[in-house]
């Protein structure tokens, strides 16, 4: 055999040993929600969330396997109105294990939409990786006409394999849009286009399986976060009190009597309290219960030392965080400090 043929055969043998182009490794963690829901009839709105397991979700979208090497696990199977501290802590620890110890390229979490924004923000502050972590859900159950879950799941995997989604913190992927954990909010009770990105808008969108990023978050998150839940088995107790004309102080008093660690007020306007509620808040702060002023208004900041002298009362102003997000940050802040000024700094940074 001449030399040329020997070289050709040797080259072919070498190429045959090269690994096929490996697809990204993506882990899907299922927690329930409407994406796993079953309706009694395909046209009805009556349904139960958290009925379908992860494998059924994956079987409904075989096109996902064109994008990535996808495997899944079922953490819980609940309506997200039942999301709780125990699941949050398990989820954060599991995501960190998958990304930092099991060499996955990204994580997709299927989740109910009711509290998706809270879970996303909690993970934004506790995941220790710059790899994509994408939450996806649906507004219609898995067997409904026009079910939106399969497309949301496919798009979430497309985002999870996208280098453009690295380093953006935790994102939500709904209705072809990518929304960041700090600003994402569910705005409509039943519409598929329910999620919005607050005043700064969406982070990007998914089209034809490609992620297109329009802007990057400017708050601290994931690897830049000081919050670490790896050794925690419970979280501080923080409640939310809703403000309104002639508000009763009883809910605030109940949290004080139950020895909560913090109370967030969904106040009126720029985080203002009815006078009877204000008086209880001042006493609660003096007892060491951290008060955070937020607002029931859907947009706009709750400003520090505006109508309320926060410095005098040692209240914290939630700034750009709505009450449900302010609660998440206050819970984690209280794992680090009870100093109101230190906590206020966290609200300026995260
Ligand atoms: N039970 C609600 C939840 O799991 C349904 C809403 C949904 O997932 O779209 O959040």
Coordinates of C-alpha atoms and ligand atoms in Angstrom, one line a residue:
X1 CA 0.0 0.0 0.0
X2 CA 1.5 3.4 -1.0
X3 CA 2.2 6.0 1.6
X4 CA -0.7 8.2 0.5
X5 CA -3.2 5.4 1.1
X6 CA -1.7 4.7 4.5
X7 CA -2.0 8.4 5.5
X8 CA -5.6 8.5 4.2
X9 CA -6.6 5.3 6.2
X10 CA -4.9 6.6 9.3
X11 CA -6.6 10.0 9.1
X12 CA -10.0 8.3 8.6
X13 CA -9.3 6.1 11.7
X14 CA -8.4 9.2 13.7
X15 CA -11.5 11.1 12.7
X16 CA -13.7 8.2 13.6
X17 CA -12.4 8.3 17.1
X18 CA -13.4 12.0 17.5
X19 CA -16.5 12.5 19.7
X20 CA -19.7 13.5 17.8
X21 CA -20.5 17.2 18.4
X22 CA -21.9 16.9 21.9
X23 CA -25.2 18.7 22.6
X24 CA -25.5 20.9 25.6
X25 CA -26.6 19.0 28.8
X26 CA -29.8 20.5 30.2
X27 CA -31.6 19.3 33.4
X28 CA -35.3 20.0 33.8
X29 CA -36.6 20.2 37.3
X30 CA -40.4 19.9 37.5
X31 CA -42.4 21.4 40.4
X32 CA -46.0 21.2 39.1
X33 CA -48.2 24.1 38.0
X34 CA -50.7 24.4 35.2
X35 CA -48.0 23.3 32.7
X36 CA -48.5 19.9 34.5
X37 CA -52.2 20.5 34.8
X38 CA -55.1 18.5 33.5
X39 CA -58.4 20.1 32.5
X40 CA -61.7 18.1 32.8
X41 CA -62.5 18.9 29.2
X42 CA -60.2 20.5 26.6
X43 CA -62.4 23.5 26.2
X44 CA -63.1 24.1 29.9
X45 CA -61.2 26.4 32.2
X46 CA -61.8 24.0 35.1
X47 CA -58.6 22.1 35.7
X48 CA -56.2 20.9 38.4
X49 CA -52.5 21.9 38.5
X50 CA -49.7 19.5 39.2
X51 CA -51.2 16.4 37.8
X52 CA -48.8 15.4 35.0
X53 CA -45.2 14.2 35.6
X54 CA -42.0 15.4 34.0
X55 CA -41.7 12.5 31.5
X56 CA -45.2 13.3 30.1
X57 CA -44.1 17.0 29.7
X58 CA -40.9 15.9 27.9
X59 CA -42.8 13.4 25.7
X60 CA -45.1 16.2 24.6
X61 CA -42.1 18.1 23.1
X62 CA -39.8 15.7 21.3
X63 CA -38.3 18.6 19.4
X64 CA -36.4 19.5 22.6
X65 CA -34.1 16.6 21.9
X66 CA -33.0 18.4 18.7
X67 CA -31.7 21.3 20.9
X68 CA -30.0 19.5 23.8
X69 CA -29.3 16.3 25.8
X70 CA -32.2 16.8 28.1
X71 CA -33.0 14.8 31.3
X72 CA -35.5 15.6 34.0
X73 CA -36.5 15.1 37.6
X74 CA -39.6 15.8 39.6
X75 CA -38.9 17.8 42.8
X76 CA -42.5 18.3 43.8
X77 CA -45.8 18.4 41.9
X78 CA -47.9 21.3 43.3
X79 CA -49.9 24.3 42.3
X80 CA -47.5 27.2 42.9
X81 CA -49.9 28.8 45.3
X82 CA -48.6 26.1 47.6
X83 CA -44.9 27.0 47.0
X84 CA -43.1 27.2 50.3
X85 CA -39.7 27.8 52.0
X86 CA -38.9 24.1 52.2
X87 CA -39.3 23.7 48.4
X88 CA -37.3 26.9 47.8
X89 CA -34.4 25.7 49.9
X90 CA -34.5 22.2 48.2
X91 CA -34.7 23.8 44.8
X92 CA -31.8 26.3 45.3
X93 CA -29.5 23.5 46.7
X94 CA -30.4 21.2 43.8
X95 CA -29.8 23.8 41.1
X96 CA -26.4 24.6 42.6
X97 CA -25.6 20.9 42.8
X98 CA -26.7 20.3 39.1
X99 CA -24.7 23.3 37.8
X100 CA -21.6 23.1 40.0
X101 CA -21.2 19.3 40.7
X102 CA -22.9 17.5 37.9
X103 CA -21.5 19.5 35.0
X104 CA -24.8 20.5 33.3
X105 CA -24.8 23.5 31.0
X106 CA -28.1 24.9 32.2
X107 CA -31.3 24.2 34.2
X108 CA -35.0 24.6 33.2
X109 CA -37.6 24.7 36.0
X110 CA -41.2 24.1 35.2
X111 CA -43.3 25.9 37.7
X112 CA -46.8 27.3 38.3
X113 CA -47.3 30.9 37.2
X114 CA -48.9 32.2 40.4
X115 CA -45.7 32.5 42.4
X116 CA -43.1 32.0 39.6
X117 CA -41.9 35.6 40.0
X118 CA -41.1 34.9 43.7
X119 CA -39.3 31.7 43.1
X120 CA -37.3 33.2 40.2
X121 CA -36.2 36.1 42.5
X122 CA -35.3 33.8 45.4
X123 CA -33.1 31.7 43.0
X124 CA -31.7 34.9 41.5
X125 CA -30.3 35.6 45.0
X126 CA -29.2 32.1 45.9
X127 CA -27.9 30.3 42.7
X128 CA -24.1 30.3 42.6
X129 CA -23.5 30.0 38.9
X130 CA -23.5 32.1 35.7
X131 CA -25.1 29.3 33.7
X132 CA -28.7 29.9 32.5
X133 CA -31.5 29.0 34.9
X134 CA -34.8 29.4 33.1
X135 CA -38.3 29.1 34.7
X136 CA -41.2 28.1 32.4
X137 CA -44.9 27.5 33.0
X138 CA -48.2 27.8 31.2
X139 CA -51.5 29.6 31.5
X140 CA -53.5 26.7 30.0
X141 CA -53.4 23.1 31.2
X142 CA -51.4 20.4 29.3
X143 CA -54.5 19.0 27.5
X144 CA -56.3 22.3 26.7
X145 CA -57.0 23.6 23.2
X146 CA -54.0 25.9 22.5
X147 CA -52.0 24.6 25.4
X148 CA -49.0 27.1 25.8
X149 CA -46.9 24.8 27.9
X150 CA -45.1 22.8 25.1
X151 CA -43.9 26.0 23.3
X152 CA -42.8 27.6 26.6
X153 CA -40.9 24.5 27.6
X154 CA -39.2 24.3 24.1
X155 CA -38.3 28.0 24.3
X156 CA -37.0 27.6 27.8
X157 CA -34.6 24.9 26.7
X158 CA -33.6 27.1 23.7
X159 CA -32.7 29.8 26.2
X160 CA -30.9 27.5 28.5
X161 CA -28.5 26.4 25.8
X162 CA -27.9 29.9 24.6
X163 CA -24.6 31.5 25.5
X164 CA -26.4 34.9 25.3
X165 CA -28.4 33.9 28.4
X166 CA -25.3 33.3 30.5
X167 CA -24.6 35.7 33.3
X168 CA -28.1 37.4 33.2
X169 CA -29.3 35.8 36.4
X170 CA -32.4 33.7 36.6
X171 CA -34.9 34.3 33.8
X172 CA -38.6 33.4 33.1
X173 CA -39.5 32.2 29.7
X174 CA -43.2 32.7 28.9
X175 CA -45.1 33.5 25.7
X176 CA -41.9 33.8 23.6
X177 CA -40.5 36.4 26.0
X178 CA -37.5 36.3 28.4
X179 CA -38.0 38.2 31.6
X180 CA -35.5 38.8 34.4
X181 CA -36.2 37.6 37.9
X182 CA -36.1 41.1 39.6
X183 CA -38.7 42.8 37.4
X184 CA -40.9 39.9 36.1
X185 CA -44.5 40.1 37.3
X186 CA -47.7 38.2 36.6
X187 CA -50.2 41.0 35.5
X188 CA -53.3 39.1 34.3
X189 CA -55.2 36.3 35.9
X190 CA -55.9 34.2 32.8
X191 CA -54.2 35.7 29.7
X192 CA -51.3 33.8 28.1
X193 CA -49.5 37.2 27.8
X194 CA -49.7 37.7 31.5
X195 CA -46.0 38.2 32.3
X196 CA -44.4 41.6 32.0
X197 CA -41.0 43.0 32.8
X198 CA -42.0 46.1 34.7
X199 CA -40.8 49.6 33.7
X200 CA -37.6 48.2 32.1
X201 CA -39.5 45.8 30.0
X202 CA -38.5 42.3 28.8
X203 CA -34.9 41.1 28.7
X204 CA -35.2 39.5 25.4
X205 CA -37.3 37.0 23.3
X206 CA -37.1 33.6 21.7
X207 CA -37.8 33.2 18.0
X208 CA -37.3 30.0 16.0
X209 CA -35.4 28.4 18.9
X210 CA -32.9 31.3 19.1
X211 CA -32.6 33.6 22.1
X212 CA -32.3 37.3 21.3
X213 CA -31.2 39.5 24.3
X214 CA -32.2 43.2 24.3
X215 CA -30.8 44.3 27.6
X216 CA -29.0 43.1 30.7
X217 CA -30.0 43.4 34.4
X218 CA -28.1 46.0 36.4
X219 CA -28.7 44.6 39.8
X220 CA -26.6 42.1 41.8
X221 CA -27.5 38.4 41.3
X222 CA -26.3 34.8 41.4
X223 CA -22.5 34.7 41.6
X224 CA -22.4 38.3 42.9
X225 CA -25.0 37.6 45.6
X226 CA -23.8 37.4 49.2
X227 CA -26.8 35.2 50.2
X228 CA -26.0 31.5 50.7
X229 CA -28.6 29.0 51.7
X230 CA -26.4 25.9 51.4
X231 CA -26.4 25.4 55.2
X232 CA -29.9 26.7 55.9
X233 CA -32.8 24.4 56.7
X234 CA -35.3 27.2 57.3
X235 CA -35.8 30.9 56.4
X236 CA -36.8 33.9 58.6
X237 CA -40.5 34.5 58.9
X238 CA -41.7 37.5 56.9
X239 CA -45.3 38.5 56.3
X240 CA -47.0 41.0 54.1
X241 CA -49.8 43.4 55.2
X242 CA -52.0 45.0 52.6
X243 CA -52.7 48.7 52.9
X244 CA -56.1 50.4 52.2
X245 CA -58.3 53.3 53.5
X246 CA -59.1 52.9 57.2
X247 CA -57.0 49.8 57.4
X248 CA -57.2 47.6 60.5
X249 CA -54.0 47.1 62.4
X250 CA -55.0 43.5 63.3
X251 CA -53.0 41.7 60.6
X252 CA -49.8 43.6 61.6
X253 CA -50.5 42.9 65.3
X254 CA -51.0 39.2 64.4
X255 CA -47.5 39.0 62.8
X256 CA -46.0 40.8 65.8
X257 CA -47.7 38.5 68.3
X258 CA -46.5 35.5 66.2
X259 CA -42.9 36.8 66.6
X260 CA -42.3 37.2 62.8
X261 CA -38.8 38.4 61.9
X262 CA -40.0 41.0 59.4
X263 CA -43.1 42.6 58.0
X264 CA -43.5 44.1 54.5
X265 CA -46.3 46.6 53.9
X266 CA -48.0 46.7 50.6
X267 CA -48.8 50.3 51.3
X268 CA -50.9 52.9 49.6
X269 CA -49.1 55.3 47.2
X270 CA -45.5 55.7 48.0
X271 CA -45.6 53.0 50.7
X272 CA -47.8 54.9 53.2
X273 CA -49.6 53.3 56.2
X274 CA -53.0 54.1 57.8
X275 CA -52.3 55.8 61.1
X276 CA -53.4 52.8 63.3
X277 CA -51.1 50.5 61.2
X278 CA -48.3 53.0 61.4
X279 CA -48.4 53.0 65.2
X280 CA -48.1 49.2 65.3
X281 CA -45.3 49.3 62.8
X282 CA -43.3 51.8 64.9
X283 CA -43.7 49.5 68.0
X284 CA -42.8 46.4 66.0
X285 CA -39.6 48.0 64.7
X286 CA -38.6 48.9 68.3
X287 CA -39.2 45.2 69.2
X288 CA -36.7 44.2 66.5
X289 CA -39.1 43.2 63.8
X290 CA -37.8 44.8 60.5
X291 CA -40.4 46.8 58.7
X292 CA -40.1 47.3 54.9
X293 CA -42.3 49.8 53.2
X294 CA -43.5 48.7 49.7
X295 CA -46.5 49.7 47.7
X296 CA -49.7 48.2 46.3
X297 CA -49.2 50.4 43.2
X298 CA -48.3 48.2 40.2
X299 CA -45.5 50.5 39.1
X300 CA -43.1 53.1 40.6
X301 CA -40.5 53.0 43.4
X302 CA -41.2 53.1 47.1
X303 CA -38.8 55.9 48.0
X304 CA -36.6 56.3 51.1
X305 CA -37.5 59.1 53.5
X306 CA -40.3 60.5 51.3
X307 CA -43.6 61.0 53.2
X308 CA -42.3 58.6 55.9
X309 CA -39.2 59.5 57.9
X310 CA -37.6 56.0 57.5
X311 CA -34.3 57.1 59.1
X312 CA -36.2 58.2 62.2
X313 CA -38.2 54.9 62.5
X314 CA -35.5 52.6 61.0
X315 CA -37.9 51.4 58.3
X316 CA -36.5 50.1 55.0
X317 CA -37.9 51.4 51.7
X318 CA -38.3 48.7 49.1
X319 CA -37.3 51.0 46.2
X320 CA -38.0 49.0 43.0
X321 CA -39.3 45.8 44.6
X322 CA -43.0 45.1 44.9
X323 CA -44.2 43.6 48.1
X324 CA -43.8 39.9 47.1
X325 CA -40.2 40.5 45.9
X326 CA -39.4 42.7 48.9
X327 CA -40.5 39.8 51.2
X328 CA -38.0 37.5 49.4
X329 CA -35.1 39.9 49.8
X330 CA -36.0 40.7 53.4
X331 CA -36.1 37.0 54.3
X332 CA -32.6 36.5 52.8
X333 CA -31.3 39.8 54.2
X334 CA -32.3 38.7 57.7
X335 CA -30.1 35.6 57.3
X336 CA -27.1 38.1 57.2
X337 CA -28.1 41.1 59.4
X338 CA -30.8 42.8 61.5
X339 CA -29.2 46.2 60.9
X340 CA -31.8 48.4 59.1
X341 CA -29.1 50.4 57.2
X342 CA -27.3 47.3 56.0
X343 CA -30.7 45.9 54.9
X344 CA -31.5 49.1 53.1
X345 CA -28.2 48.8 51.2
X346 CA -29.2 45.3 50.1
X347 CA -32.4 46.8 48.6
X348 CA -30.3 49.3 46.7
X349 CA -28.1 46.5 45.3
X350 CA -30.4 43.6 44.6
Ligands
LIG1 N1 -52.4 26.9 40.4 C1 -51.7 27.9 39.7 C2 -50.1 27.7 39.8 O1 -49.7 26.5 39.9 C3 -52.0 27.8 38.2 C4 -51.4 28.9 37.4 C5 -50.5 28.4 36.4 O2 -49.6 27.6 36.7 O3 -50.6 28.9 35.3 O4 -49.4 28.7 39.8

